[in-house]
Amino acid sequence: MAKYLQLKERERMKKKVAYVVSCTHWDREWYWAQEQFRMRLIELVDSLLDILEKDKEYKHFFFDGQVMAIEDYLELRPQNRARVGKLVKSGKLGIGSWYNMPDLFIPDGESLVRNLLLGDKMAKEFGRVTKIGYAPDCFGNNQMMPQIMNGFGIKDYFFVRGMDEEDFKRLGSEFIWRSPDGSEVFTTYMMEGYFGAGALGFKETFFDYRGLKPDKDVAVKEMKVMMQNYEKEFISDNYLLF
């Protein structure tokens, strides 16, 4: 019956809606040393602050669900703390709920709780904490995540890895996840990862397009192709693209 109603709802909703979220995924260190990544971080946030302050049509930028990247930036740009705080407080710059982006499968539960405690505290010091569970680069999930999220007032959870094909066919891309204690979060499986709309409008690779300008016509063509592909994959008619 539920499957039948779901199909009927799809037939009723002919309009497909894509929500494009401006964001970055930030590795503190990976294929470069920490300070090499930090130089690109400085360049990114310097530009981002100017855009968010001057462009009224640019609504929001989401900073990877963590606070540490902003902390790293302000170590070298302490004079911009007030600017960052004003944008966070206004909702234009989203930081938290994590302090730093953890793998969720390896650490024990207490380390995850302490990570969220610190992230919540520091984000609030800037004026506002983004109350979502965001796990774009985890390599698995533990069964108590809904309980941990609920403990911080978080009701929505987004993740990339840790869902096999059989579960996807059974549950789809959006579902209610319940932990053994009964805690629940509305969960979105980010099928296209944290860069589903990466480099939208750029003809070059999305890993390095500094100095290039996006092409609007290319972006429109890319979006049409995306929508056609996602229609086959997403269960609902609403597509979340980062």
JSON list of C-alpha atoms in Angstrom, two decimals, residues 28-234:
[
{"chain": "A", "resi": 28, "resn": "ARG", "atom": "CA", "xyz": [42.42, 19.87, 7.00]},
{"chain": "A", "resi": 29, "resn": "GLU", "atom": "CA", "xyz": [45.16, 17.77, 5.47]},
{"chain": "A", "resi": 30, "resn": "TRP", "atom": "CA", "xyz": [45.14, 15.00, 2.89]},
{"chain": "A", "resi": 31, "resn": "TYR", "atom": "CA", "xyz": [47.21, 14.93, -0.30]},
{"chain": "A", "resi": 32, "resn": "TRP", "atom": "CA", "xyz": [48.91, 18.17, 0.82]},
{"chain": "A", "resi": 33, "resn": "ALA", "atom": "CA", "xyz": [50.27, 19.21, 4.22]},
{"chain": "A", "resi": 34, "resn": "GLN", "atom": "CA", "xyz": [47.98, 21.14, 6.58]},
{"chain": "A", "resi": 35, "resn": "GLU", "atom": "CA", "xyz": [49.51, 24.56, 5.87]},
{"chain": "A", "resi": 36, "resn": "GLN", "atom": "CA", "xyz": [49.27, 24.07, 2.11]},
{"chain": "A", "resi": 37, "resn": "PHE", "atom": "CA", "xyz": [45.56, 23.41, 2.51]},
{"chain": "A", "resi": 38, "resn": "ARG", "atom": "CA", "xyz": [45.30, 26.37, 4.87]},
{"chain": "A", "resi": 39, "resn": "MET", "atom": "CA", "xyz": [46.61, 28.78, 2.21]},
{"chain": "A", "resi": 40, "resn": "ARG", "atom": "CA", "xyz": [43.75, 27.72, -0.06]},
{"chain": "A", "resi": 41, "resn": "LEU", "atom": "CA", "xyz": [41.39, 28.05, 2.92]},
{"chain": "A", "resi": 42, "resn": "ILE", "atom": "CA", "xyz": [42.52, 31.66, 3.43]},
{"chain": "A", "resi": 43, "resn": "GLU", "atom": "CA", "xyz": [41.95, 32.41, -0.25]},
{"chain": "A", "resi": 44, "resn": "LEU", "atom": "CA", "xyz": [38.51, 30.78, -0.16]},
{"chain": "A", "resi": 45, "resn": "VAL", "atom": "CA", "xyz": [37.19, 32.50, 2.98]},
{"chain": "A", "resi": 46, "resn": "ASP", "atom": "CA", "xyz": [38.60, 35.93, 2.06]},
{"chain": "A", "resi": 47, "resn": "SER", "atom": "CA", "xyz": [36.64, 35.74, -1.18]},
{"chain": "A", "resi": 48, "resn": "LEU", "atom": "CA", "xyz": [33.58, 34.20, 0.48]},
{"chain": "A", "resi": 49, "resn": "LEU", "atom": "CA", "xyz": [33.22, 36.97, 3.07]},
{"chain": "A", "resi": 50, "resn": "ASP", "atom": "CA", "xyz": [33.28, 39.61, 0.34]},
{"chain": "A", "resi": 51, "resn": "ILE", "atom": "CA", "xyz": [30.63, 37.75, -1.68]},
{"chain": "A", "resi": 52, "resn": "LEU", "atom": "CA", "xyz": [28.30, 37.17, 1.28]},
{"chain": "A", "resi": 53, "resn": "GLU", "atom": "CA", "xyz": [28.54, 40.81, 2.35]},
{"chain": "A", "resi": 54, "resn": "LYS", "atom": "CA", "xyz": [28.16, 42.41, -1.10]},
{"chain": "A", "resi": 55, "resn": "ASP", "atom": "CA", "xyz": [25.93, 40.06, -3.13]},
{"chain": "A", "resi": 56, "resn": "LYS", "atom": "CA", "xyz": [22.37, 40.26, -1.76]},
{"chain": "A", "resi": 57, "resn": "GLU", "atom": "CA", "xyz": [21.21, 37.42, -4.01]},
{"chain": "A", "resi": 58, "resn": "TYR", "atom": "CA", "xyz": [23.77, 35.00, -2.56]},
{"chain": "A", "resi": 59, "resn": "LYS", "atom": "CA", "xyz": [21.66, 33.57, 0.26]},
{"chain": "A", "resi": 60, "resn": "HIS", "atom": "CA", "xyz": [23.81, 31.08, 2.14]},
{"chain": "A", "resi": 61, "resn": "PHE", "atom": "CA", "xyz": [27.08, 29.15, 2.26]},
{"chain": "A", "resi": 62, "resn": "PHE", "atom": "CA", "xyz": [27.40, 25.93, 4.27]},
{"chain": "A", "resi": 63, "resn": "PHE", "atom": "CA", "xyz": [30.85, 25.22, 5.74]},
{"chain": "A", "resi": 64, "resn": "ASP", "atom": "CA", "xyz": [30.95, 21.42, 5.74]},
{"chain": "A", "resi": 65, "resn": "GLY", "atom": "CA", "xyz": [29.18, 20.92, 9.07]},
{"chain": "A", "resi": 66, "resn": "GLN", "atom": "CA", "xyz": [32.27, 21.80, 11.09]},
{"chain": "A", "resi": 67, "resn": "VAL", "atom": "CA", "xyz": [33.77, 24.74, 12.99]},
{"chain": "A", "resi": 68, "resn": "MET", "atom": "CA", "xyz": [37.48, 23.90, 12.87]},
{"chain": "A", "resi": 69, "resn": "ALA", "atom": "CA", "xyz": [37.98, 25.29, 9.36]},
{"chain": "A", "resi": 70, "resn": "ILE", "atom": "CA", "xyz": [36.78, 28.73, 10.47]},
{"chain": "A", "resi": 71, "resn": "GLU", "atom": "CA", "xyz": [39.02, 28.48, 13.54]},
{"chain": "A", "resi": 72, "resn": "ASP", "atom": "CA", "xyz": [42.01, 27.70, 11.28]},
{"chain": "A", "resi": 73, "resn": "TYR", "atom": "CA", "xyz": [41.14, 30.68, 9.09]},
{"chain": "A", "resi": 74, "resn": "LEU", "atom": "CA", "xyz": [40.88, 33.11, 12.00]},
{"chain": "A", "resi": 75, "resn": "GLU", "atom": "CA", "xyz": [44.27, 32.10, 13.37]},
{"chain": "A", "resi": 76, "resn": "LEU", "atom": "CA", "xyz": [45.73, 33.94, 10.37]},
{"chain": "A", "resi": 77, "resn": "ARG", "atom": "CA", "xyz": [42.91, 36.45, 9.90]},
{"chain": "A", "resi": 78, "resn": "PRO", "atom": "CA", "xyz": [41.92, 37.40, 13.48]},
{"chain": "A", "resi": 79, "resn": "GLN", "atom": "CA", "xyz": [40.81, 40.83, 12.26]},
{"chain": "A", "resi": 80, "resn": "ASN", "atom": "CA", "xyz": [37.88, 39.17, 10.44]},
{"chain": "A", "resi": 81, "resn": "ARG", "atom": "CA", "xyz": [36.29, 37.52, 13.49]},
{"chain": "A", "resi": 82, "resn": "ALA", "atom": "CA", "xyz": [33.54, 40.14, 13.74]},
{"chain": "A", "resi": 83, "resn": "ARG", "atom": "CA", "xyz": [32.74, 39.76, 10.01]},
{"chain": "A", "resi": 84, "resn": "VAL", "atom": "CA", "xyz": [32.48, 36.00, 10.37]},
{"chain": "A", "resi": 85, "resn": "GLY", "atom": "CA", "xyz": [30.32, 36.31, 13.48]},
{"chain": "A", "resi": 86, "resn": "LYS", "atom": "CA", "xyz": [27.92, 38.73, 11.79]},
{"chain": "A", "resi": 87, "resn": "LEU", "atom": "CA", "xyz": [27.44, 36.38, 8.81]},
{"chain": "A", "resi": 88, "resn": "VAL", "atom": "CA", "xyz": [26.99, 33.32, 11.03]},
{"chain": "A", "resi": 89, "resn": "LYS", "atom": "CA", "xyz": [24.47, 35.12, 13.21]},
{"chain": "A", "resi": 90, "resn": "SER", "atom": "CA", "xyz": [22.49, 36.29, 10.19]},
{"chain": "A", "resi": 91, "resn": "GLY", "atom": "CA", "xyz": [22.29, 32.74, 8.81]},
{"chain": "A", "resi": 92, "resn": "LYS", "atom": "CA", "xyz": [24.28, 33.50, 5.66]},
{"chain": "A", "resi": 93, "resn": "LEU", "atom": "CA", "xyz": [27.25, 31.38, 6.79]},
{"chain": "A", "resi": 94, "resn": "GLY", "atom": "CA", "xyz": [26.44, 27.97, 8.27]},
{"chain": "A", "resi": 95, "resn": "ILE", "atom": "CA", "xyz": [28.89, 26.31, 10.70]},
{"chain": "A", "resi": 96, "resn": "GLY", "atom": "CA", "xyz": [28.58, 23.29, 13.04]},
{"chain": "A", "resi": 97, "resn": "SER", "atom": "CA", "xyz": [27.21, 21.04, 14.43]},
{"chain": "A", "resi": 98, "resn": "TRP", "atom": "CA", "xyz": [30.58, 19.21, 14.55]},
{"chain": "A", "resi": 99, "resn": "TYR", "atom": "CA", "xyz": [33.86, 20.68, 15.76]},
{"chain": "A", "resi": 100, "resn": "ASN", "atom": "CA", "xyz": [35.67, 18.72, 13.05]},
{"chain": "A", "resi": 101, "resn": "MET", "atom": "CA", "xyz": [34.39, 16.19, 10.56]},
{"chain": "A", "resi": 102, "resn": "PRO", "atom": "CA", "xyz": [34.84, 12.71, 12.07]},
{"chain": "A", "resi": 103, "resn": "ASP", "atom": "CA", "xyz": [34.74, 9.27, 10.62]},
{"chain": "A", "resi": 104, "resn": "LEU", "atom": "CA", "xyz": [31.73, 7.75, 12.37]},
{"chain": "A", "resi": 105, "resn": "PHE", "atom": "CA", "xyz": [32.66, 4.09, 12.25]},
{"chain": "A", "resi": 106, "resn": "ILE", "atom": "CA", "xyz": [36.06, 4.14, 13.98]},
{"chain": "A", "resi": 107, "resn": "PRO", "atom": "CA", "xyz": [35.71, 6.49, 17.02]},
{"chain": "A", "resi": 108, "resn": "ASP", "atom": "CA", "xyz": [33.78, 5.40, 20.08]},
{"chain": "A", "resi": 109, "resn": "GLY", "atom": "CA", "xyz": [30.54, 7.08, 21.10]},
{"chain": "A", "resi": 110, "resn": "GLU", "atom": "CA", "xyz": [32.03, 9.39, 23.71]},
{"chain": "A", "resi": 111, "resn": "SER", "atom": "CA", "xyz": [34.42, 10.99, 21.21]},
{"chain": "A", "resi": 112, "resn": "LEU", "atom": "CA", "xyz": [31.48, 11.75, 18.90]},
{"chain": "A", "resi": 113, "resn": "VAL", "atom": "CA", "xyz": [29.52, 13.32, 21.75]},
{"chain": "A", "resi": 114, "resn": "ARG", "atom": "CA", "xyz": [32.49, 15.43, 22.80]},
{"chain": "A", "resi": 115, "resn": "ASN", "atom": "CA", "xyz": [33.04, 16.48, 19.19]},
{"chain": "A", "resi": 116, "resn": "LEU", "atom": "CA", "xyz": [29.45, 17.72, 19.01]},
{"chain": "A", "resi": 117, "resn": "LEU", "atom": "CA", "xyz": [29.68, 19.37, 22.44]},
{"chain": "A", "resi": 118, "resn": "LEU", "atom": "CA", "xyz": [32.70, 21.39, 21.33]},
{"chain": "A", "resi": 119, "resn": "GLY", "atom": "CA", "xyz": [31.25, 22.19, 17.91]},
{"chain": "A", "resi": 120, "resn": "ASP", "atom": "CA", "xyz": [27.96, 23.33, 19.46]},
{"chain": "A", "resi": 121, "resn": "LYS", "atom": "CA", "xyz": [29.75, 25.54, 22.01]},
{"chain": "A", "resi": 122, "resn": "MET", "atom": "CA", "xyz": [32.09, 27.17, 19.48]},
{"chain": "A", "resi": 123, "resn": "ALA", "atom": "CA", "xyz": [29.42, 27.76, 16.84]},
{"chain": "A", "resi": 124, "resn": "LYS", "atom": "CA", "xyz": [27.21, 29.43, 19.44]},
{"chain": "A", "resi": 125, "resn": "GLU", "atom": "CA", "xyz": [30.10, 31.73, 20.33]},
{"chain": "A", "resi": 126, "resn": "PHE", "atom": "CA", "xyz": [29.95, 32.94, 16.73]},
{"chain": "A", "resi": 127, "resn": "GLY", "atom": "CA", "xyz": [26.22, 33.45, 17.13]},
{"chain": "A", "resi": 128, "resn": "ARG", "atom": "CA", "xyz": [24.49, 30.42, 15.64]},
{"chain": "A", "resi": 129, "resn": "VAL", "atom": "CA", "xyz": [24.88, 26.67, 15.24]},
{"chain": "A", "resi": 130, "resn": "THR", "atom": "CA", "xyz": [23.56, 24.73, 12.22]},
{"chain": "A", "resi": 131, "resn": "LYS", "atom": "CA", "xyz": [21.39, 22.04, 13.78]},
{"chain": "A", "resi": 132, "resn": "ILE", "atom": "CA", "xyz": [21.75, 19.24, 11.26]},
{"chain": "A", "resi": 133, "resn": "GLY", "atom": "CA", "xyz": [23.65, 15.97, 11.38]},
{"chain": "A", "resi": 134, "resn": "TYR", "atom": "CA", "xyz": [25.98, 16.22, 8.42]},
{"chain": "A", "resi": 135, "resn": "ALA", "atom": "CA", "xyz": [28.31, 13.30, 7.62]},
{"chain": "A", "resi": 136, "resn": "PRO", "atom": "CA", "xyz": [29.56, 13.78, 4.03]},
{"chain": "A", "resi": 137, "resn": "ASP", "atom": "CA", "xyz": [32.79, 11.85, 4.38]},
{"chain": "A", "resi": 138, "resn": "CYS", "atom": "CA", "xyz": [32.14, 9.05, 6.86]},
{"chain": "A", "resi": 139, "resn": "PHE", "atom": "CA", "xyz": [32.98, 5.43, 6.03]},
{"chain": "A", "resi": 140, "resn": "GLY", "atom": "CA", "xyz": [30.12, 3.84, 7.93]},
{"chain": "A", "resi": 141, "resn": "ASN", "atom": "CA", "xyz": [27.49, 4.65, 10.55]},
{"chain": "A", "resi": 142, "resn": "ASN", "atom": "CA", "xyz": [26.85, 3.25, 14.00]},
{"chain": "A", "resi": 143, "resn": "GLN", "atom": "CA", "xyz": [23.35, 2.34, 15.10]},
{"chain": "A", "resi": 144, "resn": "MET", "atom": "CA", "xyz": [23.16, 4.93, 17.88]},
{"chain": "A", "resi": 145, "resn": "MET", "atom": "CA", "xyz": [23.61, 7.99, 15.68]},
{"chain": "A", "resi": 146, "resn": "PRO", "atom": "CA", "xyz": [19.91, 8.98, 15.92]},
{"chain": "A", "resi": 147, "resn": "GLN", "atom": "CA", "xyz": [20.18, 8.92, 19.72]},
{"chain": "A", "resi": 148, "resn": "ILE", "atom": "CA", "xyz": [23.38, 11.01, 19.67]},
{"chain": "A", "resi": 149, "resn": "MET", "atom": "CA", "xyz": [21.83, 13.48, 17.22]},
{"chain": "A", "resi": 150, "resn": "ASN", "atom": "CA", "xyz": [18.63, 13.83, 19.25]},
{"chain": "A", "resi": 151, "resn": "GLY", "atom": "CA", "xyz": [20.72, 14.58, 22.33]},
{"chain": "A", "resi": 152, "resn": "PHE", "atom": "CA", "xyz": [21.80, 17.79, 20.60]},
{"chain": "A", "resi": 153, "resn": "GLY", "atom": "CA", "xyz": [18.34, 18.66, 19.31]},
{"chain": "A", "resi": 154, "resn": "ILE", "atom": "CA", "xyz": [19.18, 17.42, 15.81]},
{"chain": "A", "resi": 155, "resn": "LYS", "atom": "CA", "xyz": [16.31, 15.84, 13.86]},
{"chain": "A", "resi": 156, "resn": "ASP", "atom": "CA", "xyz": [17.79, 15.69, 10.32]},
{"chain": "A", "resi": 157, "resn": "TYR", "atom": "CA", "xyz": [20.73, 13.56, 9.22]},
{"chain": "A", "resi": 158, "resn": "PHE", "atom": "CA", "xyz": [22.68, 13.50, 5.93]},
{"chain": "A", "resi": 159, "resn": "PHE", "atom": "CA", "xyz": [25.28, 10.90, 5.00]},
{"chain": "A", "resi": 160, "resn": "VAL", "atom": "CA", "xyz": [27.15, 9.52, 1.99]},
{"chain": "A", "resi": 161, "resn": "ARG", "atom": "CA", "xyz": [28.64, 6.09, 2.64]},
{"chain": "A", "resi": 162, "resn": "GLY", "atom": "CA", "xyz": [27.43, 3.05, 4.53]},
{"chain": "A", "resi": 163, "resn": "MET", "atom": "CA", "xyz": [24.27, 2.12, 2.60]},
{"chain": "A", "resi": 164, "resn": "ASP", "atom": "CA", "xyz": [24.32, -0.96, 0.39]},
{"chain": "A", "resi": 165, "resn": "GLU", "atom": "CA", "xyz": [22.30, -1.49, -2.77]},
{"chain": "A", "resi": 166, "resn": "GLU", "atom": "CA", "xyz": [19.77, -3.77, -1.11]},
{"chain": "A", "resi": 167, "resn": "ASP", "atom": "CA", "xyz": [18.97, -1.21, 1.60]},
{"chain": "A", "resi": 168, "resn": "PHE", "atom": "CA", "xyz": [18.69, 1.54, -0.99]},
{"chain": "A", "resi": 169, "resn": "LYS", "atom": "CA", "xyz": [16.17, -0.45, -3.01]},
{"chain": "A", "resi": 170, "resn": "ARG", "atom": "CA", "xyz": [14.16, -1.07, 0.15]},
{"chain": "A", "resi": 171, "resn": "LEU", "atom": "CA", "xyz": [14.34, 2.38, 1.75]},
{"chain": "A", "resi": 172, "resn": "GLY", "atom": "CA", "xyz": [15.15, 4.86, -1.01]},
{"chain": "A", "resi": 173, "resn": "SER", "atom": "CA", "xyz": [17.10, 8.08, -0.68]},
{"chain": "A", "resi": 174, "resn": "GLU", "atom": "CA", "xyz": [14.99, 9.51, 2.18]},
{"chain": "A", "resi": 175, "resn": "PHE", "atom": "CA", "xyz": [13.78, 7.56, 5.20]},
{"chain": "A", "resi": 176, "resn": "ILE", "atom": "CA", "xyz": [13.26, 7.63, 8.96]},
{"chain": "A", "resi": 177, "resn": "TRP", "atom": "CA", "xyz": [16.19, 6.06, 10.83]},
{"chain": "A", "resi": 178, "resn": "ARG", "atom": "CA", "xyz": [15.38, 4.71, 14.30]},
{"chain": "A", "resi": 179, "resn": "SER", "atom": "CA", "xyz": [18.07, 3.66, 16.76]},
{"chain": "A", "resi": 180, "resn": "PRO", "atom": "CA", "xyz": [17.52, 0.81, 19.28]},
{"chain": "A", "resi": 181, "resn": "ASP", "atom": "CA", "xyz": [16.40, 3.25, 22.01]},
{"chain": "A", "resi": 182, "resn": "GLY", "atom": "CA", "xyz": [13.65, 4.62, 19.76]},
{"chain": "A", "resi": 183, "resn": "SER", "atom": "CA", "xyz": [15.33, 7.92, 18.78]},
{"chain": "A", "resi": 184, "resn": "GLU", "atom": "CA", "xyz": [14.61, 8.99, 15.20]},
{"chain": "A", "resi": 185, "resn": "VAL", "atom": "CA", "xyz": [16.10, 11.27, 12.57]},
{"chain": "A", "resi": 186, "resn": "PHE", "atom": "CA", "xyz": [14.83, 12.10, 9.09]},
{"chain": "A", "resi": 187, "resn": "THR", "atom": "CA", "xyz": [17.68, 10.78, 6.99]},
{"chain": "A", "resi": 188, "resn": "THR", "atom": "CA", "xyz": [18.87, 11.70, 3.51]},
{"chain": "A", "resi": 189, "resn": "TYR", "atom": "CA", "xyz": [21.28, 9.45, 1.67]},
{"chain": "A", "resi": 190, "resn": "MET", "atom": "CA", "xyz": [23.43, 11.86, -0.36]},
{"chain": "A", "resi": 191, "resn": "MET", "atom": "CA", "xyz": [23.70, 9.66, -3.42]},
{"chain": "A", "resi": 192, "resn": "GLU", "atom": "CA", "xyz": [25.90, 12.08, -5.35]},
{"chain": "A", "resi": 193, "resn": "GLY", "atom": "CA", "xyz": [28.11, 12.84, -2.38]},
{"chain": "A", "resi": 194, "resn": "TYR", "atom": "CA", "xyz": [29.06, 16.35, -1.28]},
{"chain": "A", "resi": 195, "resn": "PHE", "atom": "CA", "xyz": [29.71, 17.53, -4.86]},
{"chain": "A", "resi": 196, "resn": "GLY", "atom": "CA", "xyz": [26.68, 16.43, -6.89]},
{"chain": "A", "resi": 197, "resn": "ALA", "atom": "CA", "xyz": [26.64, 19.84, -8.55]},
{"chain": "A", "resi": 198, "resn": "GLY", "atom": "CA", "xyz": [30.38, 20.40, -8.22]},
{"chain": "A", "resi": 199, "resn": "ALA", "atom": "CA", "xyz": [31.92, 22.83, -10.72]},
{"chain": "A", "resi": 200, "resn": "LEU", "atom": "CA", "xyz": [28.52, 23.67, -12.15]},
{"chain": "A", "resi": 201, "resn": "GLY", "atom": "CA", "xyz": [29.12, 25.76, -15.24]},
{"chain": "A", "resi": 202, "resn": "PHE", "atom": "CA", "xyz": [32.85, 25.09, -15.40]},
{"chain": "A", "resi": 203, "resn": "LYS", "atom": "CA", "xyz": [34.37, 23.21, -18.30]},
{"chain": "A", "resi": 204, "resn": "GLU", "atom": "CA", "xyz": [37.50, 22.39, -16.29]},
{"chain": "A", "resi": 205, "resn": "THR", "atom": "CA", "xyz": [37.92, 19.93, -13.42]},
{"chain": "A", "resi": 206, "resn": "PHE", "atom": "CA", "xyz": [36.24, 20.95, -10.18]},
{"chain": "A", "resi": 207, "resn": "PHE", "atom": "CA", "xyz": [39.44, 20.34, -8.16]},
{"chain": "A", "resi": 208, "resn": "ASP", "atom": "CA", "xyz": [41.03, 23.57, -9.33]},
{"chain": "A", "resi": 209, "resn": "TYR", "atom": "CA", "xyz": [39.11, 26.22, -11.25]},
{"chain": "A", "resi": 210, "resn": "ARG", "atom": "CA", "xyz": [40.58, 29.30, -9.62]},
{"chain": "A", "resi": 211, "resn": "GLY", "atom": "CA", "xyz": [40.68, 32.23, -12.01]},
{"chain": "A", "resi": 212, "resn": "LEU", "atom": "CA", "xyz": [38.04, 30.68, -14.30]},
{"chain": "A", "resi": 213, "resn": "LYS", "atom": "CA", "xyz": [34.52, 32.00, -14.74]},
{"chain": "A", "resi": 214, "resn": "PRO", "atom": "CA", "xyz": [31.42, 29.78, -14.89]},
{"chain": "A", "resi": 215, "resn": "ASP", "atom": "CA", "xyz": [29.47, 29.59, -18.13]},
{"chain": "A", "resi": 216, "resn": "LYS", "atom": "CA", "xyz": [25.71, 29.97, -17.54]},
{"chain": "A", "resi": 217, "resn": "ASP", "atom": "CA", "xyz": [24.77, 28.06, -20.70]},
{"chain": "A", "resi": 218, "resn": "VAL", "atom": "CA", "xyz": [27.04, 25.18, -19.70]},
{"chain": "A", "resi": 219, "resn": "ALA", "atom": "CA", "xyz": [25.47, 25.19, -16.22]},
{"chain": "A", "resi": 220, "resn": "VAL", "atom": "CA", "xyz": [21.93, 24.96, -17.65]},
{"chain": "A", "resi": 221, "resn": "LYS", "atom": "CA", "xyz": [22.88, 22.04, -19.90]},
{"chain": "A", "resi": 222, "resn": "GLU", "atom": "CA", "xyz": [24.57, 20.25, -17.01]},
{"chain": "A", "resi": 223, "resn": "MET", "atom": "CA", "xyz": [21.52, 20.72, -14.78]},
{"chain": "A", "resi": 224, "resn": "LYS", "atom": "CA", "xyz": [19.22, 19.25, -17.42]},
{"chain": "A", "resi": 225, "resn": "VAL", "atom": "CA", "xyz": [21.42, 16.16, -17.67]},
{"chain": "A", "resi": 226, "resn": "MET", "atom": "CA", "xyz": [21.58, 15.90, -13.87]},
{"chain": "A", "resi": 227, "resn": "MET", "atom": "CA", "xyz": [17.81, 16.07, -13.52]},
{"chain": "A", "resi": 228, "resn": "GLN", "atom": "CA", "xyz": [17.35, 13.33, -16.12]},
{"chain": "A", "resi": 229, "resn": "ASN", "atom": "CA", "xyz": [19.84, 11.09, -14.35]},
{"chain": "A", "resi": 230, "resn": "TYR", "atom": "CA", "xyz": [18.51, 11.77, -10.85]},
{"chain": "A", "resi": 231, "resn": "GLU", "atom": "CA", "xyz": [14.93, 11.08, -11.91]},
{"chain": "A", "resi": 232, "resn": "LYS", "atom": "CA", "xyz": [15.99, 7.45, -12.33]},
{"chain": "A", "resi": 233, "resn": "GLU", "atom": "CA", "xyz": [17.77, 7.32, -8.98]},
{"chain": "A", "resi": 234, "resn": "PHE", "atom": "CA", "xyz": [15.99, 9.53, -6.45]}
]
